[in-house]
XYZ file of C-alpha atoms in Angstrom:
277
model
C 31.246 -70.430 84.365
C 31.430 -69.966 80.315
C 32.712 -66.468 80.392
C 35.534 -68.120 83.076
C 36.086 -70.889 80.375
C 36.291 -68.485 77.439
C 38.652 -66.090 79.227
C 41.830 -68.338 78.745
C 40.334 -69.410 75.143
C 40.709 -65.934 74.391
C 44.631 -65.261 75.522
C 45.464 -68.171 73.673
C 43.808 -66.572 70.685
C 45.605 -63.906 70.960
C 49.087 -65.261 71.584
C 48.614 -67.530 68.664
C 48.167 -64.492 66.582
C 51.156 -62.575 67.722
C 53.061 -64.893 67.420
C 52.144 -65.903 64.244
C 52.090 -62.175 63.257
C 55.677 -62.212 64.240
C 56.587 -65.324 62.445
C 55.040 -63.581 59.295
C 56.921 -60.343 59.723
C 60.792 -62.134 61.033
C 61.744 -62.611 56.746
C 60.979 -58.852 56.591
C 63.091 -58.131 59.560
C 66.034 -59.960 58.853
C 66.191 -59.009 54.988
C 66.107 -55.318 56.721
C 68.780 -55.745 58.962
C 71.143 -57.559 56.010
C 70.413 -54.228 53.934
C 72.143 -52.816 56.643
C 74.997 -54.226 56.740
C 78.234 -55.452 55.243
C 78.811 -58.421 53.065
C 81.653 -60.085 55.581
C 79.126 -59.190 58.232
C 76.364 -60.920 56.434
C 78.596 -64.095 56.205
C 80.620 -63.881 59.144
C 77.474 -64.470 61.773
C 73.721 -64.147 62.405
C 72.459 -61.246 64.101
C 69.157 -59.222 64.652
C 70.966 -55.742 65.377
C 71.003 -53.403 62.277
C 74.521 -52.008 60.617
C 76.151 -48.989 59.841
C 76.481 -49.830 56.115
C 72.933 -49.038 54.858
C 74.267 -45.928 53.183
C 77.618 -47.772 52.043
C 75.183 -50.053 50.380
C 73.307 -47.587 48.750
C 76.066 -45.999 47.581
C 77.258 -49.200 45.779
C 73.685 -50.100 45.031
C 73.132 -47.029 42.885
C 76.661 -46.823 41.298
C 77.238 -50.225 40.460
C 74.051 -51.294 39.200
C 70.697 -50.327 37.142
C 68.531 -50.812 40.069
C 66.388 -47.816 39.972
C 66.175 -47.670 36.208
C 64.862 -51.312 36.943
C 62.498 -50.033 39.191
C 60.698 -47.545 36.715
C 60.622 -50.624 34.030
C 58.555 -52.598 36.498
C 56.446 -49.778 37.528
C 55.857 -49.463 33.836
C 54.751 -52.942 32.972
C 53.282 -53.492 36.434
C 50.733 -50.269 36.122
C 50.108 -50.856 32.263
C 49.624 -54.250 32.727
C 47.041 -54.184 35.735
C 45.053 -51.381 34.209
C 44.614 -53.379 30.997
C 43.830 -56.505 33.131
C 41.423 -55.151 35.391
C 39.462 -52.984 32.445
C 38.801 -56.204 30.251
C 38.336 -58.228 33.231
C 35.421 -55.730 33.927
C 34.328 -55.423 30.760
C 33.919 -59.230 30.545
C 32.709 -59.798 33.857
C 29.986 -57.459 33.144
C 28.581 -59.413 29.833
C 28.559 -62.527 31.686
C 27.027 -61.179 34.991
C 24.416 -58.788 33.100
C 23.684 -60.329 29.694
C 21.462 -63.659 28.913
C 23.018 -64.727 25.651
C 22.862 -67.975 23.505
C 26.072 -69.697 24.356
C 26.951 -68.032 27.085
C 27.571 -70.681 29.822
C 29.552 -72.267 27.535
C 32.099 -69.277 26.907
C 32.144 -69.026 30.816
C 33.066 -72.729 30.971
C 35.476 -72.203 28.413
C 37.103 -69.042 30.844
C 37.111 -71.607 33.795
C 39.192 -74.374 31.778
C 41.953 -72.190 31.026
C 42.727 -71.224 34.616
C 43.329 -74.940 34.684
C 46.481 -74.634 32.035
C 49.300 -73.276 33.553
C 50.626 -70.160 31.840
C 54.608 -71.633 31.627
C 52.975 -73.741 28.946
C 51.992 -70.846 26.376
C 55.631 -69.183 26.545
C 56.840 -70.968 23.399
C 54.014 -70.066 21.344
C 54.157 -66.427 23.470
C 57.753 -66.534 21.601
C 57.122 -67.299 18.280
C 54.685 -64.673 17.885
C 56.482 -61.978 19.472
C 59.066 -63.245 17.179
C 56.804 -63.359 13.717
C 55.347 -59.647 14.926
C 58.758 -58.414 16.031
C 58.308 -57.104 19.253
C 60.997 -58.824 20.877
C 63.037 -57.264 23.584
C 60.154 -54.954 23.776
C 57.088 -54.376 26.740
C 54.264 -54.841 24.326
C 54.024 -58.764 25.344
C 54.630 -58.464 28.923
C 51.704 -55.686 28.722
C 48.889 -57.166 25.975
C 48.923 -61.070 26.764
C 48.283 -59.522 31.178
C 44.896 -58.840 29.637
C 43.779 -62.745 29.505
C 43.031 -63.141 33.056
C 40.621 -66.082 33.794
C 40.734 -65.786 37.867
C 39.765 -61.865 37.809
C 36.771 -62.694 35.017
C 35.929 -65.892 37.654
C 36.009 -63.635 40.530
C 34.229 -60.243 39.582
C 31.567 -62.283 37.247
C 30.511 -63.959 40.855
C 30.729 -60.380 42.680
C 28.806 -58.546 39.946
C 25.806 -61.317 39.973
C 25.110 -60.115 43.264
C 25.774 -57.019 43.417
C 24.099 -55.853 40.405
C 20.324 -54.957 40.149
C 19.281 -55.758 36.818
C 16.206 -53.138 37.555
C 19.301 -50.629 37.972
C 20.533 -51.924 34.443
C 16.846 -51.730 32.869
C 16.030 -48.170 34.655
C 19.299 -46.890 32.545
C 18.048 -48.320 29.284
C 14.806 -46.900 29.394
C 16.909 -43.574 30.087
C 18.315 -43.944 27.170
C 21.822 -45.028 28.054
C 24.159 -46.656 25.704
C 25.226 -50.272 26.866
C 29.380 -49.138 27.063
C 27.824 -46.272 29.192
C 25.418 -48.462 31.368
C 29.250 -50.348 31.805
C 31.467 -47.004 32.728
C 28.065 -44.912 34.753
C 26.910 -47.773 36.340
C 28.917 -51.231 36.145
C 32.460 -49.709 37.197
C 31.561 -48.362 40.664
C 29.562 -51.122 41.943
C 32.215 -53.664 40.674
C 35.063 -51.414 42.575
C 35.774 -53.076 45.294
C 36.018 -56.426 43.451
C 38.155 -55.007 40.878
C 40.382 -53.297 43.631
C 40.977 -56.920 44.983
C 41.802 -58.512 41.800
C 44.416 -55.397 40.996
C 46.059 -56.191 44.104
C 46.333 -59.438 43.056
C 47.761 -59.069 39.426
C 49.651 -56.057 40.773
C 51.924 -58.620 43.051
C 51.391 -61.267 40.069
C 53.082 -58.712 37.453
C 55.592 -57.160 40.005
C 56.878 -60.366 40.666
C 57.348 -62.178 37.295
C 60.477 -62.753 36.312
C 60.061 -66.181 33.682
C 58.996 -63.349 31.342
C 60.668 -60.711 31.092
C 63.850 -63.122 31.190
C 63.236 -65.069 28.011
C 61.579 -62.329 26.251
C 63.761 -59.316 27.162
C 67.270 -58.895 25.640
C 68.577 -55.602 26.825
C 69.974 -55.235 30.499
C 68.774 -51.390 30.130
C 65.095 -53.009 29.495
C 65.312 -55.296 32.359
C 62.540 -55.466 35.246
C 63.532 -55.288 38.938
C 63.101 -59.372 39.506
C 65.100 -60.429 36.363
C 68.204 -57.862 37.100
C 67.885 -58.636 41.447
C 68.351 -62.821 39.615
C 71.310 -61.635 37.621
C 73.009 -59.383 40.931
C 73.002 -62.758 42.971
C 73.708 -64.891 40.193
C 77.196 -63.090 39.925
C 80.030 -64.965 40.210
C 82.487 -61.691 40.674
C 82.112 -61.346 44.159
C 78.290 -60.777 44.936
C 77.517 -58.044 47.462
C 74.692 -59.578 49.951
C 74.007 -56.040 51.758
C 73.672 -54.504 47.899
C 71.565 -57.662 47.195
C 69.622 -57.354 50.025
C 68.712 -53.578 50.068
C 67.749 -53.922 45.961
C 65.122 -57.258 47.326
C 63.542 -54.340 50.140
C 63.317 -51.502 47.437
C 61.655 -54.403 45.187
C 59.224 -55.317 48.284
C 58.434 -50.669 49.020
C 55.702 -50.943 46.177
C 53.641 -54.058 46.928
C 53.351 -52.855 50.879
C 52.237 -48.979 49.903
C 49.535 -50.546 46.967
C 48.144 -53.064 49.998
C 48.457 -50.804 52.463
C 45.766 -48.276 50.293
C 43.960 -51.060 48.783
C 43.545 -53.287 51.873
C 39.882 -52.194 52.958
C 39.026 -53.341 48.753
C 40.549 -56.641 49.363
C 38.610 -57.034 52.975
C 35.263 -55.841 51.400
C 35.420 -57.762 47.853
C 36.176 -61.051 50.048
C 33.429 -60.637 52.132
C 31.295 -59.602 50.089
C 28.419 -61.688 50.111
C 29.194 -63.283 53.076
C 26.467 -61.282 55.539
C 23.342 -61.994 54.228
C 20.833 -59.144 55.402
């Protein structure tokens, strides 16, 4: 009589889930089908049938504007940026998780009240200093300042006290084995998979910032992909919505190839934990 009961439970399940799969996926869909197709197509009426203007839009996309030179400035300060990020977020993660020192819990505490501050609020000062060290108009503060990241210190702190044996960490001393190398030998691998989720994470975070890079970048030939896709549909010459629209899925190709290698990280650092054996 249960398994009878559960049986329809379970098709509902699953209809939910399609059809909130395909609610999720529609705004990837339709900006698709827009890339392929005209601008007086775009504006003339709704449909769900691609165009025959994807490579007319190209064309336009690649002539008219800096798009792929965009691109390769946001790959730039997206990878430098995450590296940096993930590395010190590691590397302080680690002291907190491994080390017993006098004042420690209230450094962490100190970590934990800044992810309360929102970051908008530092972007004067963030200014003035770029200003007074003049790098302006240059990468070095979209890159350095990444490195200050609370969450991913929060997050792989919690993962690394419990996945870290401190007889592992002793066994190395006795070895011999310098504390930076105990970090890289030992601390690194077993703290992958929560790094890999917080990389995913500031990956999107620093692919997708575009308060930045506006006020602090003067150069259109410097510009990231977010600040120059603002500027195309800010326009007031005649914006091209199928141009517009093909630049927004070229902007979107990056963040579905990193979580489409770096999914199983994000599954296992969130569970992590969660199974107790």
């Amino acid at each position: 009589m249960k398994r009878v009961m559960k049986r329809p439970l379970k098709y509902l399940l699953y209809l939910s889930l399609i059809l909130l799969a395909v609610i999720c996926f529609m705004p990837f869909y339709l900006m698709i089908v827009n890339a392929t197709r005209s601008n007086g197509e775009i504006l003339s009426q709704f449909r769900f049938i691609p165009g025959t203007y994807l490579l007319q839009n190209f064309r336009d996309m690649s002539e008219i504007y800096n798009v792929f030179g965009a691109f390769w400035n946001s790959v730039f300060v997206t990878v430098s940026a995450t590296v940096l990020t993930c590395y010190v977020s590691a590397l302080t993660a680690f002291a907190f998780a491994v080390y017993r020192f006098r004042g420690r819990n209230l450094l962490f505490a100190l970590v934990l009240i800044t992810m309360m501050i929102p970051s908008q609020l530092g972007i004067l000062g963030l200014y003035e200093l770029s200003a007074a060290l003049r790098i302006l108009n240059t990468y070095t503060p979209l890159i350095i300042p990444a490195a200050a990241a609370a969450p991913a210190v929060f997050f792989i702190k919690q993962y690394g006290e419990i996945a870290l044996p401190p007889s592992l960490i002793e066994a190395a001393r006795v070895e011999g084995a310098k504390e930076l190398k105990i970090f890289h030998a030992i601390g690194l691998p077993i703290l992958a998979p929560a790094i890999a989720t917080m990389a995913i994470f500031q990956f999107v975070a620093n692919w997708n910032n575009y308060l930045y890079p506006l006020i602090l970048l003067f150069d259109p030939e410097k510009y990231t992909l977010p600040v120059l896709i603002a500027s195309m549909s800010s326009s007031v010459y005649d914006p091209n919505l199928g141009v517009l629209y093909l630049a927004i899925a070229v902007s979107t190709m990056p963040i579905m190839i990193v979580f489409f290698f770096c999914s199983k990280f994000v599954i296992a650092g969130l569970t992590a934990g969660a199974v107790k054996e």
